[in-house]
C-alpha positions as semicolon CSV with decimal commas, in nm:
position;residue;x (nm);y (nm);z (nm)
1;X;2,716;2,540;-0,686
2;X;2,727;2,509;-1,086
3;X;2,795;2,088;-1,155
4;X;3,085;2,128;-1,373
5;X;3,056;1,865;-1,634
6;X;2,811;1,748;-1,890
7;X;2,554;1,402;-1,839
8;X;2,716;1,208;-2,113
9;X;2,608;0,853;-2,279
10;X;2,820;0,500;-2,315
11;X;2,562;0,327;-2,505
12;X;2,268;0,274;-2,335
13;X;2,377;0,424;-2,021
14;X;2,436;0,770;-1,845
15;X;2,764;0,901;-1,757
16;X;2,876;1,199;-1,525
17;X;3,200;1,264;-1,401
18;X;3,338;0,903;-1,525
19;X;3,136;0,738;-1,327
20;X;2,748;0,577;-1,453
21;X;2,458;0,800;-1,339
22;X;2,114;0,724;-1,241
23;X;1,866;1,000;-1,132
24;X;1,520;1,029;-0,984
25;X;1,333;1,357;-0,941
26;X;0,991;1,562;-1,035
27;X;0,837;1,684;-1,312
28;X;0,770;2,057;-1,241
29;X;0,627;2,165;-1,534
30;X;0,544;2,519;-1,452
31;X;0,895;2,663;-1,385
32;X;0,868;2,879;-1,681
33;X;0,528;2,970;-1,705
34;X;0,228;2,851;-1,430
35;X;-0,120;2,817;-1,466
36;X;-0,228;2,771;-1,100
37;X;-0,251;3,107;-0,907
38;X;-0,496;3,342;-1,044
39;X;-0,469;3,273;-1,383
40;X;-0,126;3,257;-1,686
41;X;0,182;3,396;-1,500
42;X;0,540;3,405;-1,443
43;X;0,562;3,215;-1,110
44;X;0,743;3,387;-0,825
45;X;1,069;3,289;-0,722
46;X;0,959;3,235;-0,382
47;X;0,770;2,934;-0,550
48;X;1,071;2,854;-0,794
49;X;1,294;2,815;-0,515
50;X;1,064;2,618;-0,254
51;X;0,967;2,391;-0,515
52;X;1,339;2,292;-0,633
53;X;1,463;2,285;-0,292
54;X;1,181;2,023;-0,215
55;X;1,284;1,808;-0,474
56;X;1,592;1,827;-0,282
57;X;1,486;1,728;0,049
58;X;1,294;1,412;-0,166
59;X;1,620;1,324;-0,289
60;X;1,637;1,447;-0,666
61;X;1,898;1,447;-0,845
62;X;1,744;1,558;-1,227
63;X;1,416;1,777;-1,217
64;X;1,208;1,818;-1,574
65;X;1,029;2,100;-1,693
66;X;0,793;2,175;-1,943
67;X;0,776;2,533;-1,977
68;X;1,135;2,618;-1,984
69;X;1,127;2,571;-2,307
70;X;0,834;2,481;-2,413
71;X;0,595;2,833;-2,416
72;X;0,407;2,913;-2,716
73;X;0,152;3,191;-2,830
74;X;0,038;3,370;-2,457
75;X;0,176;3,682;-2,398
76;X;0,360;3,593;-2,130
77;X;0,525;3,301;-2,306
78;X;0,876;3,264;-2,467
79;X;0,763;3,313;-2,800
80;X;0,400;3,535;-2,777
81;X;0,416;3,541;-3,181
82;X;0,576;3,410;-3,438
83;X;0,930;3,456;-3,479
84;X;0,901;3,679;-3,144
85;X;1,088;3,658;-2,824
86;X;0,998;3,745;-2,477
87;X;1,309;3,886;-2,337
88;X;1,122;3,872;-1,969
89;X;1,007;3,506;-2,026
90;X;1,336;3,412;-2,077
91;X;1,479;3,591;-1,838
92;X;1,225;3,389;-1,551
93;X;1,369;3,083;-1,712
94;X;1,750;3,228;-1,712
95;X;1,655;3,265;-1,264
96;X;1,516;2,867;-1,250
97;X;1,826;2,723;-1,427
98;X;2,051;2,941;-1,256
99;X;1,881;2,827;-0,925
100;X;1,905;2,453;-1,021
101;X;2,235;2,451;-1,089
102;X;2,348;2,594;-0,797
103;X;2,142;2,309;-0,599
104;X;2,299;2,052;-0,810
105;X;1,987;1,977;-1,010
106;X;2,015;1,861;-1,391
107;X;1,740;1,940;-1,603
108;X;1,566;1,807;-1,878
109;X;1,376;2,055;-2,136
110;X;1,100;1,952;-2,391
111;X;1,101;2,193;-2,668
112;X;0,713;2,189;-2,719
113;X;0,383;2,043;-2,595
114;X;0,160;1,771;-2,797
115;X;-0,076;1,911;-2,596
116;X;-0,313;2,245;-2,634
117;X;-0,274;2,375;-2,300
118;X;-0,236;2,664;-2,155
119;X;0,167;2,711;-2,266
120;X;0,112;2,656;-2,618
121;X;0,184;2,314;-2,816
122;X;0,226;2,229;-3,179
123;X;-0,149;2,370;-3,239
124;X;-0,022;2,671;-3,196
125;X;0,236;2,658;-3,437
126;X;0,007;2,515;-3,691
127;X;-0,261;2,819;-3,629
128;X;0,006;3,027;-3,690
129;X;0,043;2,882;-4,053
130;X;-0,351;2,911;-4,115
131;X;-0,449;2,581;-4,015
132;X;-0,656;2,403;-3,744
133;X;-0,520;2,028;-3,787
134;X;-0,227;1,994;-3,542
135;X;-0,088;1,719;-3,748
136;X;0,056;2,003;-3,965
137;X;0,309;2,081;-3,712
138;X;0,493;1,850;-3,882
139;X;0,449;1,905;-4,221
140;X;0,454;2,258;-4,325
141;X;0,740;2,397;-4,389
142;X;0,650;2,747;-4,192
143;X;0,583;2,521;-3,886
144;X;0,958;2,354;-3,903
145;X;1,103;2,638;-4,009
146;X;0,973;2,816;-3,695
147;X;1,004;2,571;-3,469
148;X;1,389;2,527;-3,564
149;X;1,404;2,923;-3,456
150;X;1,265;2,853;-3,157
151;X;1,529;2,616;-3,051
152;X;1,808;2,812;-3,181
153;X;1,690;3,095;-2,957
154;X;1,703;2,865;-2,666
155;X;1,997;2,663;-2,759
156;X;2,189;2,998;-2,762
157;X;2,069;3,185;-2,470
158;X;2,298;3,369;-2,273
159;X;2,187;3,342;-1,887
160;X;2,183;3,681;-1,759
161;X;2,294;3,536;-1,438
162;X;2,547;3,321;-1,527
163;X;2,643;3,456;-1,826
164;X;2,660;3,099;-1,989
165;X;2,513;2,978;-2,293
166;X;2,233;2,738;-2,254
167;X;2,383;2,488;-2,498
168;X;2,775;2,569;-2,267
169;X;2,536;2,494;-1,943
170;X;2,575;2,150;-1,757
171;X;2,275;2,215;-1,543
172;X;2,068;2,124;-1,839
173;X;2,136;1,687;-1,879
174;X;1,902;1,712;-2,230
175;X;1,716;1,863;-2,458
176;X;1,399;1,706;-2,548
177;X;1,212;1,759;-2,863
178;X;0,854;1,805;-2,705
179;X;0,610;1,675;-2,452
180;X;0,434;1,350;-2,541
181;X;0,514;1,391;-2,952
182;X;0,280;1,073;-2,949
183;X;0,221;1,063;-3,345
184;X;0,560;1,215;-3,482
185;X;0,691;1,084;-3,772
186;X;1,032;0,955;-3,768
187;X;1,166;1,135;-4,044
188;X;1,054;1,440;-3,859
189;X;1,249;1,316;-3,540
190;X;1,563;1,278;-3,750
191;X;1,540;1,622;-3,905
192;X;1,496;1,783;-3,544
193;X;1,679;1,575;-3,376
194;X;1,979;1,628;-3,637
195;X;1,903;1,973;-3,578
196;X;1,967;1,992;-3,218
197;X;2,320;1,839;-3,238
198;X;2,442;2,015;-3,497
199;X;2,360;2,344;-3,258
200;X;2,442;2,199;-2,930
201;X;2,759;1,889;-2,915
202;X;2,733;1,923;-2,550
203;X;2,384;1,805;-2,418
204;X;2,143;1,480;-2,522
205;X;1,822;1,486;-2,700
206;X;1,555;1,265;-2,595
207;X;1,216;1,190;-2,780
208;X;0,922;0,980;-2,609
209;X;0,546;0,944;-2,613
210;X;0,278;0,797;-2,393
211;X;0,199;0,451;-2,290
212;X;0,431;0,271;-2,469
213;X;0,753;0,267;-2,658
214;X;0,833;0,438;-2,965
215;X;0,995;0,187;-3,163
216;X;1,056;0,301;-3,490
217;X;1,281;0,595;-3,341
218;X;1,499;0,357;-3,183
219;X;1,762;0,345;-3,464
220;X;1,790;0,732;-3,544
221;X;2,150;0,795;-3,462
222;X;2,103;1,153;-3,304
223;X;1,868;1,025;-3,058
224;X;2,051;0,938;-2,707
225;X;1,726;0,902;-2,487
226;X;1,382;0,731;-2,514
227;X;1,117;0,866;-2,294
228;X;0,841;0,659;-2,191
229;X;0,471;0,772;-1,982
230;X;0,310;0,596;-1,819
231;X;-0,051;0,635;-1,602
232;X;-0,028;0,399;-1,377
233;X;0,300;0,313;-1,354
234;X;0,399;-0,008;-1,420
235;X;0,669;-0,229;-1,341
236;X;0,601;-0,502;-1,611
237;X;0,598;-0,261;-1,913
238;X;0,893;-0,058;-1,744
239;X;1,134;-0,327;-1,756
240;X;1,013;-0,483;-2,098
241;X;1,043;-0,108;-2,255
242;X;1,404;-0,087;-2,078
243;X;1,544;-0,410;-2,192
244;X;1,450;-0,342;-2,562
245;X;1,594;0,035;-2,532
246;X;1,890;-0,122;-2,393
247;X;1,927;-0,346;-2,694
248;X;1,888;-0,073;-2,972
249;X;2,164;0,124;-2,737
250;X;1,975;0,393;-2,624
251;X;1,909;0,512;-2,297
252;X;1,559;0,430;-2,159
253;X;1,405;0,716;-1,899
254;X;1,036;0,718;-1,772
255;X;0,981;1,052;-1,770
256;X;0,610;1,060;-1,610
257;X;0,437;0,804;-1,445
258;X;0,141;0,813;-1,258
259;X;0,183;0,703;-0,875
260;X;-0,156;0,748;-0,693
261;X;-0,323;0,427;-0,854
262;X;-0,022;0,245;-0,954
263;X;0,064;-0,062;-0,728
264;X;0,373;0,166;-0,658
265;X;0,566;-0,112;-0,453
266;X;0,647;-0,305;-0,707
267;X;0,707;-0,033;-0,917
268;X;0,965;0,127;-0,765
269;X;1,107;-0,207;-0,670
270;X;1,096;-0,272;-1,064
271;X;1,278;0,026;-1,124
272;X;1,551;0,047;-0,874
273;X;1,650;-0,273;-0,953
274;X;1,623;-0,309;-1,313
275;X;2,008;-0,130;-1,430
276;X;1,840;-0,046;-1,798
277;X;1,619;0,224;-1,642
278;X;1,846;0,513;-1,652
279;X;1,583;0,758;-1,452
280;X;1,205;0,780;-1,342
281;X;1,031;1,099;-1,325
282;X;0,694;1,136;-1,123
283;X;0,410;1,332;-1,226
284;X;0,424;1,601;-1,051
285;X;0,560;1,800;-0,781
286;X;0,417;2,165;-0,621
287;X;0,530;2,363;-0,358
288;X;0,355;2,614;-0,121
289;X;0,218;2,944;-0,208
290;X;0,353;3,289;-0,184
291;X;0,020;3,348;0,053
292;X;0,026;3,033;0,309
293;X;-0,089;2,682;0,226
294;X;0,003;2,489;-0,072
295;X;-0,025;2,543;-0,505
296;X;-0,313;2,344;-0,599
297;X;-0,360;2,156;-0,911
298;X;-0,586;1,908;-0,953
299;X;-0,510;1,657;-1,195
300;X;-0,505;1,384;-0,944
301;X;-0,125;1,345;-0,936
302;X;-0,050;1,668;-0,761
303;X;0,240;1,585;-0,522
304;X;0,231;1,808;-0,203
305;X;0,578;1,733;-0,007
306;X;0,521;1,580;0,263
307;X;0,164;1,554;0,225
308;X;-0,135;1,664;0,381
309;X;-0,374;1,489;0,613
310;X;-0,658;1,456;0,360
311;X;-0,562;1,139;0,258
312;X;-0,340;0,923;0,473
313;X;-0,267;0,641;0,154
314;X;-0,166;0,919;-0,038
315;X;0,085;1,048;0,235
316;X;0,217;0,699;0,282
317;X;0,279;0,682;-0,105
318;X;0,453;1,035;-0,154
319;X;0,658;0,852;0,167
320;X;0,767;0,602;-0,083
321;X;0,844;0,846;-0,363
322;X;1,093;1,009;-0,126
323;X;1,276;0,693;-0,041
324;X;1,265;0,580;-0,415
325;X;1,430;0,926;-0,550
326;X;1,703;0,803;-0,322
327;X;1,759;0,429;-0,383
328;X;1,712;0,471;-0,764
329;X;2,038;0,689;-0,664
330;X;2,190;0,397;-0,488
331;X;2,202;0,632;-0,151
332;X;2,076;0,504;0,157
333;X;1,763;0,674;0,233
334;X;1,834;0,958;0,510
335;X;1,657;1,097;0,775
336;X;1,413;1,402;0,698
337;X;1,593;1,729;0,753
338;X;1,518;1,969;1,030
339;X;1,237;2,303;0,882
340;X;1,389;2,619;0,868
341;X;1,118;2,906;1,029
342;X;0,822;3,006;0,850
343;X;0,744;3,367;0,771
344;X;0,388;3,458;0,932
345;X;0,216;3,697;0,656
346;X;-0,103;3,833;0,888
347;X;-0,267;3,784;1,168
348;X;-0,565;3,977;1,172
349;X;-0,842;3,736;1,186
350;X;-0,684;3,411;1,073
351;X;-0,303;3,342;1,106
352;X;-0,125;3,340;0,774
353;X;0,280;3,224;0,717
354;X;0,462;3,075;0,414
355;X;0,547;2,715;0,468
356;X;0,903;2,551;0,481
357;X;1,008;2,310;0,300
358;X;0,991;1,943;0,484
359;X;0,729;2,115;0,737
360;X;0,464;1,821;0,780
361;X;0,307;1,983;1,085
362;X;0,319;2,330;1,293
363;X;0,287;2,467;1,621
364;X;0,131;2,808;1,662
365;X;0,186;3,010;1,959
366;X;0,040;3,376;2,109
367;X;0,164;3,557;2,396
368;X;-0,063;3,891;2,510
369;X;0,222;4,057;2,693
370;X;0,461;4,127;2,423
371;X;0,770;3,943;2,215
372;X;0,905;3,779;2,501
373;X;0,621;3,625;2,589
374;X;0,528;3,415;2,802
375;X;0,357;3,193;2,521
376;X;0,031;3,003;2,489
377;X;0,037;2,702;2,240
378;X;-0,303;2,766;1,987
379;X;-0,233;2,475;1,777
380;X;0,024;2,193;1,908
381;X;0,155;2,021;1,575
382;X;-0,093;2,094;1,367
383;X;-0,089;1,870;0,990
384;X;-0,017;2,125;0,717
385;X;-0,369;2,128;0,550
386;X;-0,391;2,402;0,246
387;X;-0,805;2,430;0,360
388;X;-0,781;2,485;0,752
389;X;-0,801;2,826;0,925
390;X;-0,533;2,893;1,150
391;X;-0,758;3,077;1,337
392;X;-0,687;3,197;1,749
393;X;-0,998;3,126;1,910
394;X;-0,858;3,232;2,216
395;X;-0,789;3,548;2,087
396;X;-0,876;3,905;2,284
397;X;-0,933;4,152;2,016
398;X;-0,951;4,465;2,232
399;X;-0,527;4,425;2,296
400;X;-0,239;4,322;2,038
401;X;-0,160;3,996;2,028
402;X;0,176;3,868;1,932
403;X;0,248;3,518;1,716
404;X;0,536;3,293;1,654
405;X;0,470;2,970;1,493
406;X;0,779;2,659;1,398
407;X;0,740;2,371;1,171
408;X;0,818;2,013;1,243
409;X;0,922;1,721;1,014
410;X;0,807;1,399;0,937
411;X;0,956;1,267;1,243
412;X;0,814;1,537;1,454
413;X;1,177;1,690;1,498
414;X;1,099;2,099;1,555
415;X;1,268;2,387;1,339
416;X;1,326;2,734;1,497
417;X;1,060;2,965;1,544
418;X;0,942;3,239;1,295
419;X;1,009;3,671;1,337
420;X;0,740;3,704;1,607
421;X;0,440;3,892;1,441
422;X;0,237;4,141;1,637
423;X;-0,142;4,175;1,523
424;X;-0,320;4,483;1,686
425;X;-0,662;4,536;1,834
426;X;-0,948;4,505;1,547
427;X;-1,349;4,479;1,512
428;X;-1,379;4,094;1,415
C-alpha cells in the first residue's frame, strides 16, 4: 500500500515517519520509456511490475528512474514537441508510480538527461530553439522557459489511478533536476531549483554530476540533496564526498555507481558504515522479458537478478548487492524468498515461459499421457540463461506432449509448478 508520509530532511540527513532513513535500491531508468525490446517503446507492465518487485526481493527501499520524467522529443515521449504533452506517456508513468507505491518503493525523478540518448536530453531542448550547442540549454530563454513547463506539467499531474497529484504523492522521495547536469551553472541550479519548491513544498530536489562533487552548489538554499556517480565505485571518494556534503548540510546520495569493476567489498563496507551517505543507487537493474529469458542491455552494468551462469564473479557480486540493499537499511539480510510459478508461453519446438522473480534455476518436466502425468524431468535445475534453448530432446512429435516447469531460488528451495501446457503433434 500507498507510504503515507513524505521523505523529509534534518540537515544533512533523511527523515521518514520521525525516524532517520537510509535507502538502497536500483536505478531503472526505463520505467517510462525503454529502449531495449525492438526498438523506442512504452514498456509493458508485465516488465514494470517484475522489475520493481525484484528490487524488492534485493531489498530496496528507494528505486530511481530516468524516464519518468525525463522524456524529450520521440513520439512516444512525455513531451514529443515543444510545449506538447503525451497524455499516453504519462499515463505509463501514472501505472509505475502507482505500482511503486503500493510496494512501498520511494522514487527519485530527474527532470532531464545531460545526455543525447534515446529519451531526449537538454540537446533536444536546445534544437528546439534553433541551435546545435547543448550548452544553450541553459542559456536561452526559450530553453528555460520550456523546461519550467515541463516540470509544471509533471509537478501537477493527476495520477489517473490514484487520483493524487504528483507533487501531493509520497511515493516520489525527490525531484531531481536532470541526469548527470555535469556543466550546469549554479545560477541556473538556483533558478530551477527555486522553481521546483515554489511548485512542490512537499518533496526534495536533488542536483549531482559525475565523478566527483559539485561544490559550488553546495550552498544554494533550495537544494536538499547532492548526487554523486561514480564508475567504479569507490569507497575513498564516497566517504570524502559525504563528509564534506555533511558539512555544507546537505544530504549526500550516490545515485549510480558502477559495481562490476569496482573492488565492491570495500565499497559497500564504506558505505554502510559511513552515517553521511544517506543512499547508494547501483547502475542498473532489468527484469525478464514479456517472451522468456531476460531484457538485455549491454552497457556492462546490466544487473540480471539473481544472475545468470555466464559469469560466476558477476553472480557472486550481484550476491553482494542484495545483501548491501539490506544492511545499508540496517536489516539483517534475509533468506531468498520462495518463486511463484512461471507461465510457459509455447512449446512447439523449444519450451518458452516468463520467468519469476528470485528464480535462479528451473526444472522442466513432460508427461506423454496427459495433465496428470506421470512426469519425466527434461531439465533438473537448470541456471536461468537468457541464450539456452529449452529444448525436449526427448520429445515424440507424432503425439501431444504436455509441460509443467517450477523455479527454484538461490538456495535451491522449489516454487509451485506452472498451468500445465499441452503442445500438439507438429513437423519439426
Amino acid at each position: 500500500m500507498h507510504s503515507n508520509s513524505f521523505v523529509t530532511r534534518e540537515g544533512s540527513r533523511l527523515m521518514h515517519g520521525g525516524k532517520p532513513f537510509r535507502f538502497a535500491g536500483p536505478n531503472i531508468y526505463w520505467l517510462g520509456l525503454d529502449e531495449n525490446v525492438g526498438g523506442v517503446d512504452w514498456p509493458t507492465e508485465y516488465r514494470v511490475v517484475n522489475a520493481l518487485d525484484t528490487a524488492l526481493e534485493m531489498g530496496a527501499n528507494v528505486v530511481r528512474s530516468h524516464t519518468l520524467g525525463a522524456s524529450h522529443g520521440h513520439p512516444k515521449a512525455i513531451m514529443p514537441e515543444p510545449g506538447v504533452f503525451n497524455e499516453e506517456a504519462l499515463r505509463r508513468i501514472d501505472f509505475a508510480i502507482h505500482e511503486a507505491g503500493k510496494r512501498g518503493l520511494k522514487l527519485i525523478i530527474p527532470f532531464v538527461c545531460n545526455w543525447d540518448y534515446y529519451h531526449g536530453g537538454r540537446l533536444t531542448f536546445a534544437r528546439w530553439e534553433g541551435s546545435d550547442n547543448a550548452e544553450d540549454f541553459y542559456r536561452l530563454p526559450g530553453c528555460i522557459n520550456l523546461f519550467k513547463l515541463h516540470i509544471a506539467a509533471i509537478i501537477n499531474r493527476v495520477n489517473t489511478l490514484t487520483g493524487i497529484t504528483y507533487k501531493n504523492d509520497p511515493t516520489i522521495l525527490a525531484w531531481e533536476l536532470g541526469n548527470e547536469l555535469n556543466d550546469a551553472p549554479a545560477a541556473w541550479v538556483e533558478e530551477i531549483a527555486d522553481y521546483i519548491k515554489g511548485l512542490d513544498g512537499n518533496h526534495l530536489v536533488a542536483h549531482g554530476k559525475q565523478f566527483g562533487l559539485d561544490r559550488d552548489k553546495l550552498a544554494i538554499g533550495s537544494l536538499d540533496i547532492l548526487d554523486v556517480h561514480y564508475y567504479p565505485a569507490n569507497a575513498e571518494e564516497t566517504v570524502a564526498d559525504a563528509r564534506e556534503v555533511d558539512q555544507a548540510g546537505k544530504v549526500y546520495i550516490q545515485g549510480e555507481y558502477g559495481w562490476p569493476d569496482a573492488d565492491l567489498d570495500s565499497f559497500l563496507a564504506a558505505a554502510e558504515g559511513e552515517p553521511t551517505v544517506a543512499g547508494t543507487l547501483f547502475w542498473s537493474l532489468f527484469p525478464h522479458g514479456d517472451n522468456g529469458g531476460y531484457v538485455q542491455h549491454f552497457d556492462g552494468f546490466s544487473v540480471q537478478y539473481p544472475g545468470t551462469a555466464f559469469n560466476g564473479e558477476l553472480t557472486s557480486r550481484i550476491g553482494k548487492l542484495r545483501e548491501h540493499l539490506f544492511r545499508m537499511r540496517g536489516l539483517d539480510v534475509p533468506g531468498h524468498s520462495i518463486p511463484r510459478e512461471p507461465e510457459i508461453l509455447s512449446a512447439e519446438g523449444a519450451v518458452r515461459f516468463k520467468g519469476v522473480v528470485g528464480g535462479a534455476s528451473y526444472t522442466l518436466e513432460r508427461s506423454f499421457e496427459g495433465e496428470g502425468g506421470p512426469w519425466t524431468t527434461v531439465y533438473d535445475r537448470r541456471p536461468a540463461d537468457y541464450a539456452e534453448s529449452w529444448i525436449d530432446p526427448t520429445r515424440i512429435h507424432t503425439k501431444p506432449a504436455y509441460y509443467r516447469v517450477r523455479a527454484h531460488n538461490v538456495d535451491g528451495a522449489a516454487g509451485g509448478y506452472s498451468a500445465v501446457y499441452r503442445s500438439d503433434p507438429f513437423n519439426p
